[in-house]
Amino acid sequence: MASSSDQLSSSKSLSLRFKQTALCIVPPERLCGEIDRLRSFYDQTYGRWPPHVNLLYPFVAGESLPEATALIGAKLKAWNENFGPPDISILLDKADYIAPGKGNLVHLVPRSLGDGATLQHLRNVILEALGQDDAAKYNPHLTVGQTKAHNDHSRDSLLSKAQLLSAIEWKVERLVVLIRENARCKGSKFTRMRVWGTIDLSGRVMINDIGNPCDEESWYNSETVFGKLSGPEALVGEEMTTYQFPLDSHFWRPCAKAVDEDATREPNPDIFAISSYNVLVELPYPPPRERVSSKESQIRSLYKFLDQNYPKNPCIIAGDINIPTSAITIQKAIDERLLSPEKAKVLPRLESLLSEYRFQDAWVIARAGAKDLLSAKVRIQRPIEDISEGEEGATFDPKQNPLAAASAGLEGRPQRYDRILTDRHGNLRVTEFNMFGFPDEDMDIPYHCNIEDETAETRFGSDHWGVRATFKVLAESQIADTTADISIPSSLATPANLSDKHDLDLCLREHSMVPTKEDISKRTAVLDLLRNVIIHGSAARVDENGHSNNEPDIAMVLVPVGSYGLGVWSPSSDVDCLSIGPISSKIFFAIAEQRLRRAADSGIRILRKVKAATGTMIELEVNGIKCDLQYCPAARVVEGWQRISLSPPDDPIFDLSYQALTKLQAFRDLDYIRRSIPDLAAFRTAHRFITAWAKHRGVYLSRFGYLGGIHITMMLSRVFKLFCGEVRVTSTDMIYRFFQYYADFDWEHKTVFDPFFFESTPRYRRYANEPMVILTINVPLINVARATAGSARTIVEELRRMAQLMSDPDMTWSKLLNSTVSTLEPSEEFLTAYSSYIKIHVQYWGISLAKGKTLLGWLESRCVRLLNDIDRKLPSIYARMWPARFSSKDAMSDDSEYQGCYLIGLTKRETEGTEAMTKEERKQSLDLMMRVLEKFKTQIQEETKYFDPTTAWLDVTHVKQSELGALKLDGRDWGECIPTEELSDSEDEEEANIFLPGGGIVFFGPLDRGFPGPIFGQAPDTSGGLGWNPIFDWVDLVVGYDDRFLGSLEIPLDNWKTEQTDEEFIPQHRILYFRRKSDGVVIWDRESKKDLVFGSGVMPENQDVGFA
């Protein structure tokens, strides 16, 4: 038998140069869990090759496999007969690397145990059977992963992780023959090595005849090798070692298993925390396509296992999910052809898979409720413009962690790999979320880390930040209460034609909505200059004698608010700034104006000083950028500024006057939104698109009753949070869902509010003349929507129009912001859409352009009154105003005077059951309209503070469409060259001189000394405070006021009218007192300066503020 075998092997020599086949040793499945997890992150062949040790690769041609295996089987059978069964045991306990040329290959080194045969001996026997000589050097290894060439940090990082793998040992019983095949799975083509057959060491050959299966579950599904999984019931948990990190030893060590689990079990706590800290692996950059292919099946297998074994138990999944989240990383992988576009589309599906089943992301839920402590801690400073979609809450950040940079490189992007998932409908509520693993508190983390930092391993515990979530166990009644007031909309899938973010970005750049790097740096410099001038005085000066004239600091802060503060600004946006300090508003603006004027040579120019009911504002131009500066007097806020974001809404630090709270609200609401949006980059992109749409369609400008930046912010924030349970919130998804959600929104009965800040519908008294209610977040609750019935209808119509356009399968992002239905621009369509218009024609020929701009601002702010009058007195007429000024071509070329017009389109309101108007009714309606227009015209002309008949002319008429003439939008700025000399306020300067002797600046010392007692709160502040203070019952209060004819009268507070257009409006300076009806107690009195609402003025002894 031996001689025949030798004769067979010597008579035949097969070529070993075909890479379509391989002969290898595959470890048992039960030992490969840790190895495969590491390979799935680093090995480019993961998913195409099993974990293996090659004996022969390349091997023989595919058609020669039957002959080759027969020869090898015969040789092994002869070996068994002559020497007994081969005894080959392998131990994998050492890691090493080789550098084949294009990179580094990290692998495990197999060692033969005992006195048995070695792999080299086995390989020699096989080569002899095939008639080959062993000329090449044999270097057995089991590949773990690859790294780029000349990247020693990445290589050493992977090598250290491979060395942490547990040693595995097994006895070799069979050889595995692999053959390369082309396969298709779920529409994607790929190649992989399939198990062709096996050769037992006894010499028995088994050929696998299973065809071309599409199997993403496991390499061990071949029944010829290790037995086939029979279905879901075969899913069992793998016994794995649990490790702990005792503080006393500072080493990871296995946990001791309890002998009697029932004896050591403790009662379930009401509050507990779950942590995950990745000390082993991270994703390579960019992601290999093979890992994407198998990730979905791994997630589904986990879900099946939990369903089988724990169908009714609350479950928490914590660990490294390893799904790339950065949009830049994914796009780069596509551009470099490392990831196909088809595979890239799988990634959002994986994110959705995490939530569509039964789980929700603990970080997303905590973030939406501003309970993500890291966002408020602000220890890590990162420019908001540098954060891309999918990078918020990153746990792997090469920008700030040198250990992460060592493996991903400094070009690597932040990724949110590590997650904690919890049951969506269980009895666990996320109460807090934080990250850990940062350097010590006294160590600053630079934004761009140093990859060569030799102390990184001692300062950073891992290349990942750890994640920790705190949960509260709810009772059954609490579960019902927490979901009763928030209606979650059903999932809305974004059409495939609108899912490309790259096309969306191109569209926004085409419409100049995305700032350039130059725009960003310029505004950053503007803000720094303003902060330096306002707080520290003008830039350091040196007088003739060489002495420095630095001015002392004022203890205050200056923060950006509005679109710039939130990061949703465009190149045409102004920079809104809010200064907060301990001094009065009058003193602040006196000091600010002096300092701003002194800094004129730094490019600062005061345009005008606006005094309104809400306070004073200075309009500036700083190096060509328009800025608005407002002020909020709040000493305690400045004192506690470092903890302002962590302070609860009812903190005593916010016990301020109504007007101060209103000013501070711009920052508080912005700060909350910034800390609670799960993906600020996606929010910015979506906000910019919606803003561009609103401007394009003529529904953007709040002073005309349309949308503004604050409206879009509140509306979009609500959509983000209602859909945040879906884990991944992309900009394309949120834009689509924004329009679909608000197109069907019941504006008449529902209110837009933050669903996470308010656990139930907020207490707000809605008036009949409020067709839309969009509430602020912090007190005082204010409806920011100034919509009229007509403007609300226009907004809803445009929302529905957009929602319908987005359903078109041929629609693109560019088409949505261009005229797709008509060749005309929307403003041109408006000029032909109505049979008649109201034309508000204004001319100005004065010398002071400041007064001309002021006149226009005043006129535009009064147009809402006209629209309200039309809605109230002419309910059968629908009026739409275009939020811009029109002018004729001739008027725009005339430099001697400015003239333009505002247009309101009129049409009959379509309602069911209404009959056509008779000729007499039409005449009465027309007469009534003329009276309304004449009243509006008279009101404007009588306001001599803004309208001067010697320099301006105004006319309000009702014209037919044919009488409009040739009009186009007027883009001129009537106040571009405003002389600042006209803006001095003598009263303010006199007041300033009282506190600033000799024109100098007084240094305001420590905030806890030298401040007068609380100033008596005025009636507007008190009435506003009573509206949101839960201690006082609105219905139980009456207002005492001074009637001009009847003297002192009373009226219930809930009947008090604050809208100036209301016929029953009474100026608030006539208020004498507020009294409680139930016991007659006066809670505020102007004459005696008694104030039990805020505690200002004269307080009775032993009397608490806001008593019940």
Short mmCIF file of N, CA and C in Angstrom, two decimals, residues 14-83:
data_model
loop_
_atom_site.label_atom_id
_atom_site.label_comp_id
_atom_site.label_asym_id
_atom_site.label_seq_id
_atom_site.Cartn_x
_atom_site.Cartn_y
_atom_site.Cartn_z
N LEU A 14 1.72 18.41 -9.70
CA LEU A 14 0.71 19.45 -9.95
C LEU A 14 1.29 20.83 -9.67
N SER A 15 0.92 21.79 -10.51
CA SER A 15 1.42 23.16 -10.36
C SER A 15 0.75 23.86 -9.18
N LEU A 16 1.53 24.53 -8.35
CA LEU A 16 1.00 25.26 -7.17
C LEU A 16 1.14 26.76 -7.39
N ARG A 17 0.39 27.31 -8.34
CA ARG A 17 0.48 28.75 -8.62
C ARG A 17 -0.89 29.39 -8.82
N PHE A 18 -1.94 28.73 -8.35
CA PHE A 18 -3.29 29.25 -8.57
C PHE A 18 -3.85 29.83 -7.26
N LYS A 19 -4.13 31.15 -7.27
CA LYS A 19 -4.63 31.82 -6.07
C LYS A 19 -6.14 31.67 -5.90
N GLN A 20 -6.76 30.89 -6.78
CA GLN A 20 -8.19 30.63 -6.62
C GLN A 20 -8.47 29.56 -5.57
N THR A 21 -7.43 28.86 -5.12
CA THR A 21 -7.63 27.79 -4.14
C THR A 21 -6.57 27.89 -3.05
N ALA A 22 -6.86 27.27 -1.93
CA ALA A 22 -5.93 27.26 -0.80
C ALA A 22 -6.16 26.02 0.03
N LEU A 23 -5.09 25.55 0.66
CA LEU A 23 -5.16 24.45 1.61
C LEU A 23 -4.69 24.99 2.95
N CYS A 24 -5.57 24.90 3.95
CA CYS A 24 -5.25 25.57 5.22
C CYS A 24 -5.83 24.80 6.40
N ILE A 25 -5.49 25.30 7.59
CA ILE A 25 -6.03 24.79 8.85
C ILE A 25 -6.90 25.89 9.45
N VAL A 26 -8.11 25.54 9.83
CA VAL A 26 -9.06 26.51 10.40
C VAL A 26 -9.33 26.12 11.85
N PRO A 27 -9.11 27.01 12.78
CA PRO A 27 -9.38 26.68 14.19
C PRO A 27 -10.86 26.41 14.42
N PRO A 28 -11.22 25.68 15.47
CA PRO A 28 -12.64 25.45 15.78
C PRO A 28 -13.36 26.78 16.05
N GLU A 29 -14.62 26.83 15.71
CA GLU A 29 -15.41 28.05 15.84
C GLU A 29 -15.46 28.56 17.28
N ARG A 30 -15.55 27.63 18.24
CA ARG A 30 -15.71 28.03 19.63
C ARG A 30 -14.50 28.78 20.18
N LEU A 31 -13.37 28.70 19.46
CA LEU A 31 -12.15 29.37 19.91
C LEU A 31 -11.89 30.69 19.19
N CYS A 32 -12.70 31.00 18.21
CA CYS A 32 -12.36 32.12 17.31
C CYS A 32 -13.13 33.40 17.60
N GLY A 33 -13.89 33.44 18.70
CA GLY A 33 -14.71 34.62 18.95
C GLY A 33 -13.91 35.91 19.04
N GLU A 34 -12.90 35.92 19.91
CA GLU A 34 -12.10 37.14 20.10
C GLU A 34 -11.29 37.46 18.86
N ILE A 35 -10.74 36.42 18.21
CA ILE A 35 -9.93 36.65 17.00
C ILE A 35 -10.78 37.28 15.91
N ASP A 36 -11.98 36.75 15.70
CA ASP A 36 -12.84 37.27 14.65
C ASP A 36 -13.29 38.69 14.95
N ARG A 37 -13.52 38.99 16.22
CA ARG A 37 -13.91 40.37 16.55
C ARG A 37 -12.79 41.34 16.19
N LEU A 38 -11.56 40.95 16.48
CA LEU A 38 -10.44 41.83 16.14
C LEU A 38 -10.23 41.89 14.63
N ARG A 39 -10.37 40.76 13.96
CA ARG A 39 -10.23 40.74 12.49
C ARG A 39 -11.29 41.60 11.82
N SER A 40 -12.50 41.60 12.37
CA SER A 40 -13.58 42.35 11.73
C SER A 40 -13.29 43.85 11.68
N PHE A 41 -12.36 44.30 12.53
CA PHE A 41 -12.02 45.71 12.55
C PHE A 41 -10.77 46.04 11.72
N TYR A 42 -9.87 45.04 11.59
CA TYR A 42 -8.57 45.34 11.00
C TYR A 42 -8.22 44.53 9.76
N ASP A 43 -8.81 43.36 9.61
CA ASP A 43 -8.40 42.48 8.51
C ASP A 43 -9.23 42.79 7.26
N GLN A 44 -8.54 43.20 6.20
CA GLN A 44 -9.25 43.52 4.96
C GLN A 44 -9.89 42.31 4.32
N THR A 45 -9.45 41.11 4.69
CA THR A 45 -10.03 39.89 4.12
C THR A 45 -11.14 39.32 4.99
N TYR A 46 -11.48 40.02 6.06
CA TYR A 46 -12.55 39.51 6.93
C TYR A 46 -13.85 39.46 6.12
N GLY A 47 -14.57 38.36 6.26
CA GLY A 47 -15.79 38.17 5.49
C GLY A 47 -15.55 37.41 4.21
N ARG A 48 -14.29 37.42 3.73
CA ARG A 48 -13.95 36.65 2.52
C ARG A 48 -13.10 35.42 2.84
N TRP A 49 -12.38 35.47 3.95
CA TRP A 49 -11.57 34.33 4.41
C TRP A 49 -11.95 34.04 5.85
N PRO A 50 -11.93 32.77 6.24
CA PRO A 50 -12.09 32.45 7.67
C PRO A 50 -10.77 32.70 8.39
N PRO A 51 -10.75 32.70 9.71
CA PRO A 51 -9.45 32.70 10.41
C PRO A 51 -8.73 31.39 10.08
N HIS A 52 -7.50 31.47 9.60
CA HIS A 52 -6.86 30.26 9.07
C HIS A 52 -5.33 30.36 9.15
N VAL A 53 -4.70 29.21 9.06
CA VAL A 53 -3.24 29.10 8.90
C VAL A 53 -3.00 28.37 7.59
N ASN A 54 -2.42 29.06 6.62
CA ASN A 54 -2.19 28.45 5.30
C ASN A 54 -1.10 27.39 5.36
N LEU A 55 -1.38 26.27 4.69
CA LEU A 55 -0.35 25.27 4.42
C LEU A 55 0.18 25.44 3.01
N LEU A 56 -0.71 25.62 2.07
CA LEU A 56 -0.33 25.85 0.68
C LEU A 56 -1.24 26.93 0.08
N TYR A 57 -0.66 28.07 -0.27
CA TYR A 57 -1.37 29.13 -0.98
C TYR A 57 -0.31 29.98 -1.68
N PRO A 58 -0.36 30.01 -3.01
CA PRO A 58 -1.38 29.47 -3.92
C PRO A 58 -1.37 27.93 -3.93
N PHE A 59 -2.50 27.41 -4.40
CA PHE A 59 -2.68 25.96 -4.43
C PHE A 59 -2.88 25.55 -5.88
N VAL A 60 -3.56 24.46 -6.12
CA VAL A 60 -3.73 23.95 -7.48
C VAL A 60 -4.91 24.60 -8.17
N ALA A 61 -5.05 24.33 -9.46
CA ALA A 61 -6.18 24.85 -10.22
C ALA A 61 -7.47 24.22 -9.72
N GLY A 62 -8.58 24.94 -9.91
CA GLY A 62 -9.86 24.46 -9.39
C GLY A 62 -10.24 23.10 -9.95
N GLU A 63 -9.98 22.87 -11.26
CA GLU A 63 -10.34 21.58 -11.85
C GLU A 63 -9.44 20.47 -11.38
N SER A 64 -8.33 20.79 -10.77
CA SER A 64 -7.39 19.77 -10.28
C SER A 64 -7.61 19.43 -8.81
N LEU A 65 -8.58 20.06 -8.16
CA LEU A 65 -8.80 19.80 -6.75
C LEU A 65 -9.12 18.34 -6.46
N PRO A 66 -10.02 17.68 -7.22
CA PRO A 66 -10.29 16.27 -6.91
C PRO A 66 -9.02 15.40 -6.96
N GLU A 67 -8.18 15.64 -7.98
CA GLU A 67 -6.97 14.86 -8.11
C GLU A 67 -5.99 15.17 -6.98
N ALA A 68 -5.85 16.47 -6.63
CA ALA A 68 -4.90 16.87 -5.59
C ALA A 68 -5.32 16.33 -4.24
N THR A 69 -6.60 16.43 -3.92
CA THR A 69 -7.06 15.93 -2.62
C THR A 69 -6.94 14.42 -2.53
N ALA A 70 -7.13 13.74 -3.64
CA ALA A 70 -6.96 12.29 -3.63
C ALA A 70 -5.51 11.92 -3.34
N LEU A 71 -4.57 12.64 -3.95
CA LEU A 71 -3.16 12.38 -3.71
C LEU A 71 -2.80 12.65 -2.25
N ILE A 72 -3.31 13.77 -1.72
CA ILE A 72 -2.99 14.11 -0.32
C ILE A 72 -3.62 13.10 0.62
N GLY A 73 -4.87 12.69 0.33
CA GLY A 73 -5.54 11.71 1.18
C GLY A 73 -4.82 10.38 1.19
N ALA A 74 -4.34 9.96 0.03
CA ALA A 74 -3.61 8.70 -0.04
C ALA A 74 -2.32 8.78 0.76
N LYS A 75 -1.63 9.92 0.66
CA LYS A 75 -0.38 10.09 1.39
C LYS A 75 -0.60 10.07 2.90
N LEU A 76 -1.68 10.74 3.36
CA LEU A 76 -1.98 10.76 4.79
C LEU A 76 -2.40 9.38 5.28
N LYS A 77 -3.12 8.64 4.42
CA LYS A 77 -3.53 7.28 4.82
C LYS A 77 -2.31 6.39 4.98
N ALA A 78 -1.34 6.56 4.09
CA ALA A 78 -0.09 5.77 4.22
C ALA A 78 0.67 6.16 5.48
N TRP A 79 0.66 7.47 5.80
CA TRP A 79 1.30 7.94 7.03
C TRP A 79 0.66 7.27 8.26
N ASN A 80 -0.67 7.18 8.27
CA ASN A 80 -1.35 6.54 9.38
C ASN A 80 -0.98 5.08 9.49
N GLU A 81 -0.84 4.37 8.36
CA GLU A 81 -0.54 2.95 8.39
C GLU A 81 0.90 2.68 8.85
N ASN A 82 1.80 3.60 8.43
CA ASN A 82 3.22 3.38 8.74
C ASN A 82 3.63 3.91 10.12
N PHE A 83 3.09 5.09 10.48
CA PHE A 83 3.55 5.75 11.72
C PHE A 83 2.45 5.98 12.76
#
